[in-house]
């Protein structure tokens, strides 16, 4: 279990990735994203999750530069969007992303969604970028076990990570087992279900015991489950609050109680029907 904000998981290719980071979906490019990323870095975050889709890679790169923190101390993830599937399109999309970020390399490049039938070609492009050292690790997002199996059957490199919808109401137990078996780290998107778990009585009751908010209990549950988290916030007090989860530990019983509130229901899109 990671004991600090900068605690890392070692991906199967040996690269170390922080367990905790900031997600920046829906934060507009410009001052909002620059301020959120700078605030997060000031509070000790060292991982930022963006995507071509979010149209804020420029601001993310700017904030990283402005922070003065050495580049190698910050872990940057971006993703190739659905309309850029295919080998050539993905290489072009990567060029655009890295130019917007203004970085020499990206730490983690992900296929954002599997799409219908081109993700193996897309993956070839990621393999090339990885071999050329332009990305330190390559992974996927929103892949179900059948997508992962197809990819592994048809590729040389195995994804290091799978970033998926995951929170106490959609715990993805089966997918987590599959990923564990194949040494693929699981990363939660919408780890707070965009606020939809925060009124839960179990999370609130456990929080009272430690003087922690339901959001903090939720994020701590993720980390103690070995799940990488990237909560998003533009609110400085929440950016700070979300990272303040390293001074308490949920008991096995509390972990069990949270495991029980799973509704096993997706709140957002299903990868088999969203292209
Ligand atoms: N690969 C993929 O397909 C996807 C990836 N992602 C990634 O995951 C990241 C996180 O997921 P996201 O969907 O943003 O949702 P989150 O579960 O991180 O929730 C973000 C929402 O919760 C609010 N919030 C944050 N912290 C607190 C808190 N302590 N108390 C109360 N409310 C809080 C935020 O408000 P406010 O900002 O106003 O403070 C915001 O409205 C994204 O930003 C993105 O990087 C997300 C979706 C899909
Ligand atoms: O990254 C993402 C942010 O959230 C969107 C849904 O609201 C997703 O479609 C997308 O994959």
Short mmCIF file of C-alpha atoms and ligand atoms in Angstrom, two decimals:
data_model
loop_
_atom_site.label_atom_id
_atom_site.label_comp_id
_atom_site.label_asym_id
_atom_site.label_seq_id
_atom_site.Cartn_x
_atom_site.Cartn_y
_atom_site.Cartn_z
CA UNK A 1 0.00 0.00 0.00
CA UNK A 2 1.36 3.40 -1.00
CA UNK A 3 2.27 5.45 2.05
CA UNK A 4 2.66 8.87 0.50
CA UNK A 5 1.26 11.13 -2.17
CA UNK A 6 4.19 10.33 -4.39
CA UNK A 7 3.96 6.57 -3.79
CA UNK A 8 4.34 4.63 -7.02
CA UNK A 9 3.31 1.40 -8.65
CA UNK A 10 5.88 -0.32 -10.86
CA UNK A 11 4.36 -1.02 -14.26
CA UNK A 12 5.30 -4.31 -15.91
CA UNK A 13 7.92 -2.59 -18.08
CA UNK A 14 9.68 -1.27 -14.95
CA UNK A 15 8.44 2.33 -15.19
CA UNK A 16 7.20 3.77 -11.92
CA UNK A 17 3.86 5.60 -11.95
CA UNK A 18 2.34 7.58 -9.06
CA UNK A 19 -0.74 5.93 -7.56
CA UNK A 20 -2.34 9.33 -7.23
CA UNK A 21 -2.82 12.12 -9.77
CA UNK A 22 -5.04 14.89 -11.09
CA UNK A 23 -7.57 14.33 -13.88
CA UNK A 24 -8.33 17.35 -16.04
CA UNK A 25 -11.40 16.38 -18.06
CA UNK A 26 -13.75 19.31 -18.65
CA UNK A 27 -11.26 21.85 -17.40
CA UNK A 28 -11.05 24.45 -20.15
CA UNK A 29 -7.70 25.18 -21.69
CA UNK A 30 -6.19 28.48 -20.60
CA UNK A 31 -6.10 29.80 -17.06
CA UNK A 32 -8.41 27.19 -15.54
CA UNK A 33 -6.28 24.23 -16.47
CA UNK A 34 -3.02 26.05 -15.74
CA UNK A 35 -4.27 27.04 -12.30
CA UNK A 36 -5.62 23.58 -11.45
CA UNK A 37 -2.44 21.80 -12.49
CA UNK A 38 -0.22 24.34 -10.71
CA UNK A 39 -2.32 24.04 -7.55
CA UNK A 40 -2.10 20.27 -7.67
CA UNK A 41 1.66 20.32 -8.19
CA UNK A 42 1.99 22.76 -5.28
CA UNK A 43 0.11 20.32 -3.03
CA UNK A 44 2.43 17.48 -4.06
CA UNK A 45 0.62 15.79 -6.96
CA UNK A 46 3.10 14.40 -9.47
CA UNK A 47 0.81 12.82 -12.07
CA UNK A 48 -1.53 14.53 -14.54
CA UNK A 49 -4.10 12.77 -16.73
CA UNK A 50 -5.18 14.56 -19.89
CA UNK A 51 -6.27 13.52 -23.41
CA UNK A 52 -6.49 14.96 -26.88
CA UNK A 53 -10.28 15.00 -26.33
CA UNK A 54 -9.98 17.36 -23.37
CA UNK A 55 -8.42 20.09 -25.53
CA UNK A 56 -6.27 21.29 -22.67
CA UNK A 57 -2.90 19.66 -23.35
CA UNK A 58 -1.38 23.07 -24.00
CA UNK A 59 -2.31 24.38 -20.57
CA UNK A 60 -1.14 21.18 -18.89
CA UNK A 61 2.28 21.53 -20.55
CA UNK A 62 2.44 25.22 -19.66
CA UNK A 63 1.68 24.57 -16.00
CA UNK A 64 4.34 21.87 -15.84
CA UNK A 65 6.93 24.24 -17.29
CA UNK A 66 5.87 27.13 -15.05
CA UNK A 67 6.07 24.92 -11.95
CA UNK A 68 9.85 24.66 -12.21
CA UNK A 69 9.60 21.02 -11.10
CA UNK A 70 12.04 18.85 -13.09
CA UNK A 71 10.23 17.17 -15.98
CA UNK A 72 11.31 13.70 -14.89
CA UNK A 73 9.51 14.16 -11.55
CA UNK A 74 6.10 14.57 -13.22
CA UNK A 75 4.19 11.73 -14.83
CA UNK A 76 2.12 12.86 -17.83
CA UNK A 77 -0.59 10.75 -19.41
CA UNK A 78 -2.45 11.57 -22.62
CA UNK A 79 -4.67 9.54 -24.95
CA UNK A 80 -5.49 9.02 -28.60
CA UNK A 81 -9.15 9.81 -29.30
CA UNK A 82 -11.68 7.60 -31.09
CA UNK A 83 -11.64 9.52 -34.37
CA UNK A 84 -7.87 8.92 -34.70
CA UNK A 85 -7.87 5.12 -34.58
CA UNK A 86 -5.58 3.37 -37.10
CA UNK A 87 -1.79 3.32 -37.47
CA UNK A 88 -1.12 6.51 -39.45
CA UNK A 89 -3.87 8.54 -37.79
CA UNK A 90 -2.56 7.67 -34.36
CA UNK A 91 1.00 8.71 -35.22
CA UNK A 92 -0.35 12.05 -36.45
CA UNK A 93 -2.52 12.45 -33.35
CA UNK A 94 0.47 11.79 -31.14
CA UNK A 95 2.50 14.45 -32.96
CA UNK A 96 -0.25 16.95 -32.26
CA UNK A 97 -0.55 15.98 -28.62
CA UNK A 98 3.15 16.18 -27.88
CA UNK A 99 3.43 19.51 -29.71
CA UNK A 100 0.56 20.93 -27.66
CA UNK A 101 2.06 19.62 -24.43
CA UNK A 102 5.42 21.07 -25.47
CA UNK A 103 7.20 18.05 -24.01
CA UNK A 104 9.93 15.83 -25.42
CA UNK A 105 8.22 12.67 -24.27
CA UNK A 106 4.99 11.48 -22.67
CA UNK A 107 5.09 9.09 -19.74
CA UNK A 108 1.98 7.12 -20.65
CA UNK A 109 0.03 7.06 -23.91
CA UNK A 110 -3.36 5.35 -23.91
CA UNK A 111 -5.91 4.20 -26.47
CA UNK A 112 -8.87 6.14 -25.09
CA UNK A 113 -11.62 3.66 -26.12
CA UNK A 114 -11.33 0.36 -27.97
CA UNK A 115 -13.77 1.40 -30.71
CA UNK A 116 -15.07 -1.21 -33.08
CA UNK A 117 -12.32 -2.87 -35.04
CA UNK A 118 -9.14 -0.82 -35.39
CA UNK A 119 -7.55 -0.92 -31.98
CA UNK A 120 -4.89 -3.46 -32.96
CA UNK A 121 -3.66 -1.12 -35.74
CA UNK A 122 -3.78 1.77 -33.30
CA UNK A 123 -1.72 -0.30 -30.87
CA UNK A 124 0.98 -0.85 -33.52
CA UNK A 125 1.47 2.92 -33.57
CA UNK A 126 1.75 3.01 -29.79
CA UNK A 127 4.33 0.21 -29.94
CA UNK A 128 6.36 2.24 -32.44
CA UNK A 129 6.23 5.36 -30.24
CA UNK A 130 7.29 3.25 -27.26
CA UNK A 131 10.22 1.70 -29.09
CA UNK A 132 11.34 5.13 -30.28
CA UNK A 133 11.33 6.40 -26.69
CA UNK A 134 8.70 9.07 -27.31
CA UNK A 135 6.49 7.45 -24.71
CA UNK A 136 7.77 5.64 -21.61
CA UNK A 137 4.80 3.29 -21.35
CA UNK A 138 1.74 2.37 -23.38
CA UNK A 139 -1.67 1.30 -22.20
CA UNK A 140 -5.37 1.29 -22.87
CA UNK A 141 -8.57 2.72 -21.48
CA UNK A 142 -12.10 1.35 -21.38
CA UNK A 143 -10.99 -2.13 -22.45
CA UNK A 144 -13.05 -5.10 -21.30
CA UNK A 145 -11.39 -8.51 -20.85
CA UNK A 146 -12.32 -9.54 -24.41
CA UNK A 147 -10.64 -6.41 -25.85
CA UNK A 148 -7.53 -7.03 -23.74
CA UNK A 149 -7.39 -10.67 -24.79
CA UNK A 150 -7.60 -9.77 -28.48
CA UNK A 151 -4.89 -7.16 -28.07
CA UNK A 152 -2.58 -9.55 -26.20
CA UNK A 153 -3.16 -12.32 -28.74
CA UNK A 154 -2.26 -10.06 -31.64
CA UNK A 155 0.55 -7.89 -30.24
CA UNK A 156 4.11 -8.01 -28.98
CA UNK A 157 3.78 -5.42 -26.23
CA UNK A 158 1.23 -5.92 -23.50
CA UNK A 159 -0.57 -2.81 -22.13
CA UNK A 160 0.85 -1.69 -18.78
CA UNK A 161 -2.43 -0.24 -17.59
CA UNK A 162 -6.16 -0.18 -18.22
CA UNK A 163 -7.94 3.04 -17.23
CA UNK A 164 -11.63 2.36 -16.65
CA UNK A 165 -14.73 3.65 -14.92
CA UNK A 166 -14.36 2.46 -11.35
CA UNK A 167 -15.80 3.68 -8.05
CA UNK A 168 -17.56 2.14 -5.03
CA UNK A 169 -20.80 1.75 -7.02
CA UNK A 170 -19.07 0.12 -10.01
CA UNK A 171 -16.16 -1.86 -8.65
CA UNK A 172 -15.29 -3.90 -11.75
CA UNK A 173 -14.32 -6.97 -9.72
CA UNK A 174 -14.13 -9.33 -12.71
CA UNK A 175 -12.04 -6.95 -14.83
CA UNK A 176 -9.69 -6.32 -11.89
CA UNK A 177 -9.13 -10.06 -11.51
CA UNK A 178 -8.37 -10.38 -15.22
CA UNK A 179 -5.92 -7.46 -15.13
CA UNK A 180 -4.21 -8.79 -12.02
CA UNK A 181 -3.69 -12.16 -13.67
CA UNK A 182 -2.02 -10.43 -16.64
CA UNK A 183 0.01 -7.92 -14.63
CA UNK A 184 -1.93 -4.96 -16.01
CA UNK A 185 -2.42 -2.14 -13.50
CA UNK A 186 -5.97 -0.85 -13.08
CA UNK A 187 -6.57 2.89 -12.99
CA UNK A 188 -9.94 4.38 -12.01
CA UNK A 189 -11.56 7.14 -13.98
CA UNK A 190 -14.36 9.03 -12.29
CA UNK A 191 -13.08 7.58 -9.00
CA UNK A 192 -15.70 9.68 -7.19
CA UNK A 193 -18.38 8.86 -9.80
CA UNK A 194 -18.41 12.62 -10.39
CA UNK A 195 -19.79 13.11 -6.90
CA UNK A 196 -22.52 10.46 -7.15
CA UNK A 197 -21.09 8.31 -4.34
CA UNK A 198 -20.58 11.15 -1.90
CA UNK A 199 -23.94 10.88 -0.12
CA UNK A 200 -23.44 7.21 0.59
CA UNK A 201 -24.09 6.44 4.27
CA UNK A 202 -21.33 3.82 4.57
CA UNK A 203 -18.70 6.21 3.19
CA UNK A 204 -19.97 9.02 5.42
CA UNK A 205 -20.05 6.88 8.57
CA UNK A 206 -16.52 5.61 8.01
CA UNK A 207 -15.36 9.16 7.29
CA UNK A 208 -16.72 10.45 10.62
CA UNK A 209 -14.53 8.01 12.51
CA UNK A 210 -11.36 9.47 10.96
CA UNK A 211 -12.45 13.09 10.48
CA UNK A 212 -12.34 12.52 6.70
CA UNK A 213 -14.82 13.36 3.95
CA UNK A 214 -16.61 10.66 1.89
CA UNK A 215 -14.40 11.69 -1.05
CA UNK A 216 -11.28 11.00 1.01
CA UNK A 217 -12.64 7.65 2.20
CA UNK A 218 -13.44 6.73 -1.41
CA UNK A 219 -9.98 7.63 -2.68
CA UNK A 220 -8.36 5.79 0.21
CA UNK A 221 -10.46 2.71 -0.62
CA UNK A 222 -9.12 2.86 -4.20
CA UNK A 223 -5.51 3.06 -3.09
CA UNK A 224 -5.87 0.26 -0.53
CA UNK A 225 -7.37 -1.80 -3.38
CA UNK A 226 -4.21 -1.14 -5.47
CA UNK A 227 -6.11 1.03 -7.92
CA UNK A 228 -4.45 4.12 -9.39
CA UNK A 229 -6.66 7.24 -9.00
CA UNK A 230 -6.90 10.56 -10.81
CA UNK A 231 -9.68 12.60 -9.15
CA UNK A 232 -10.52 15.82 -10.98
CA UNK A 233 -11.17 19.14 -9.33
CA UNK A 234 -10.82 22.80 -10.20
CA UNK A 235 -11.45 23.80 -6.59
CA UNK A 236 -8.21 24.41 -4.68
CA UNK A 237 -9.64 23.24 -1.33
CA UNK A 238 -10.81 19.99 -2.95
CA UNK A 239 -7.53 19.48 -4.79
CA UNK A 240 -5.87 19.68 -1.37
CA UNK A 241 -8.52 17.55 0.38
CA UNK A 242 -8.35 14.75 -2.17
CA UNK A 243 -4.62 14.36 -1.62
CA UNK A 244 -4.90 14.39 2.16
CA UNK A 245 -5.48 10.66 2.50
CA UNK A 246 -2.13 9.35 3.65
CA UNK A 247 -2.54 9.78 7.40
CA UNK A 248 -5.22 7.16 7.99
CA UNK A 249 -5.84 3.56 7.04
CA UNK A 250 -9.14 1.76 6.48
CA UNK A 251 -9.44 -1.48 8.43
CA UNK A 252 -10.14 -4.78 6.68
CA UNK A 253 -13.68 -4.56 8.02
CA UNK A 254 -14.20 -1.07 6.54
CA UNK A 255 -12.73 -2.17 3.22
CA UNK A 256 -15.21 -5.06 3.33
CA UNK A 257 -18.12 -2.71 4.04
CA UNK A 258 -17.22 -0.55 1.05
CA UNK A 259 -16.79 -3.65 -1.13
CA UNK A 260 -20.40 -4.48 -0.24
CA UNK A 261 -21.93 -1.22 -1.58
CA UNK A 262 -21.08 -2.14 -5.19
CA UNK A 263 -24.13 -1.76 -7.44
CA UNK A 264 -22.17 -3.35 -10.30
CA UNK A 265 -23.76 -0.80 -12.61
CA UNK A 266 -21.96 1.44 -15.05
CA UNK A 267 -22.85 5.14 -14.59
CA UNK A 268 -21.25 6.20 -17.84
CA UNK A 269 -20.66 4.75 -21.31
CA UNK A 270 -20.28 1.06 -22.15
CA UNK A 271 -17.14 0.33 -24.22
CA UNK A 272 -19.03 -2.22 -26.33
CA UNK A 273 -21.55 0.33 -27.53
CA UNK A 274 -19.58 3.60 -27.54
CA UNK A 275 -17.39 4.18 -30.59
N1 LIG B 1 -10.45 7.33 -19.95
C1 LIG B 1 -11.67 7.81 -19.92
O1 LIG B 1 -12.54 7.48 -20.74
C2 LIG B 1 -12.04 8.79 -18.88
C3 LIG B 1 -11.05 9.39 -18.15
N2 LIG B 1 -11.38 10.29 -17.16
C4 LIG B 1 -10.26 10.86 -16.39
O2 LIG B 1 -10.51 10.67 -15.00
C5 LIG B 1 -10.52 11.94 -14.34
C6 LIG B 1 -11.45 11.92 -13.15
O3 LIG B 1 -12.76 11.58 -13.53
P1 LIG B 1 -13.97 12.63 -13.61
O4 LIG B 1 -14.92 12.09 -14.60
O5 LIG B 1 -13.44 13.97 -13.81
O6 LIG B 1 -14.70 12.49 -12.21
P2 LIG B 1 -14.32 12.47 -10.66
O7 LIG B 1 -14.92 11.23 -10.10
O8 LIG B 1 -12.88 12.74 -10.46
O9 LIG B 1 -15.20 13.67 -10.11
C7 LIG B 1 -14.97 15.00 -10.46
C8 LIG B 1 -16.14 15.83 -9.93
O10 LIG B 1 -16.22 15.71 -8.51
C9 LIG B 1 -16.03 16.98 -7.90
N3 LIG B 1 -15.13 16.78 -6.75
C10 LIG B 1 -13.81 16.53 -6.78
N4 LIG B 1 -13.31 16.38 -5.54
C11 LIG B 1 -14.36 16.54 -4.70
C12 LIG B 1 -14.48 16.51 -3.28
N5 LIG B 1 -13.44 16.30 -2.50
N6 LIG B 1 -15.73 16.73 -2.75
C13 LIG B 1 -16.79 16.94 -3.53
N7 LIG B 1 -16.74 16.97 -4.89
C14 LIG B 1 -15.53 16.77 -5.45
C15 LIG B 1 -15.44 17.88 -8.95
O11 LIG B 1 -15.89 19.22 -8.78
P3 LIG B 1 -14.99 20.54 -8.97
O12 LIG B 1 -14.05 20.32 -10.12
O13 LIG B 1 -16.02 21.58 -9.26
O14 LIG B 1 -14.27 20.78 -7.67
C16 LIG B 1 -16.02 17.30 -10.23
O15 LIG B 1 -17.32 17.78 -10.45
C17 LIG B 1 -10.94 12.90 -15.46
O16 LIG B 1 -10.72 14.25 -15.15
C18 LIG B 1 -10.12 12.37 -16.61
O17 LIG B 1 -8.77 12.79 -16.47
C19 LIG B 1 -12.68 10.58 -16.88
C20 LIG B 1 -13.70 10.03 -17.61
C21 LIG B 1 -13.47 9.09 -18.68
O1 LIG B 2 -12.32 10.82 -21.03
C1 LIG B 2 -13.53 11.01 -21.11
C2 LIG B 2 -14.20 11.96 -20.23
O2 LIG B 2 -15.52 11.63 -19.94
C3 LIG B 2 -16.34 11.36 -21.07
C4 LIG B 2 -17.75 11.07 -20.64
O3 LIG B 2 -18.33 12.14 -19.99
C5 LIG B 2 -15.76 10.15 -21.75
O4 LIG B 2 -16.50 9.86 -22.91
C6 LIG B 2 -14.34 10.35 -22.15
O5 LIG B 2 -13.78 9.13 -22.46
#
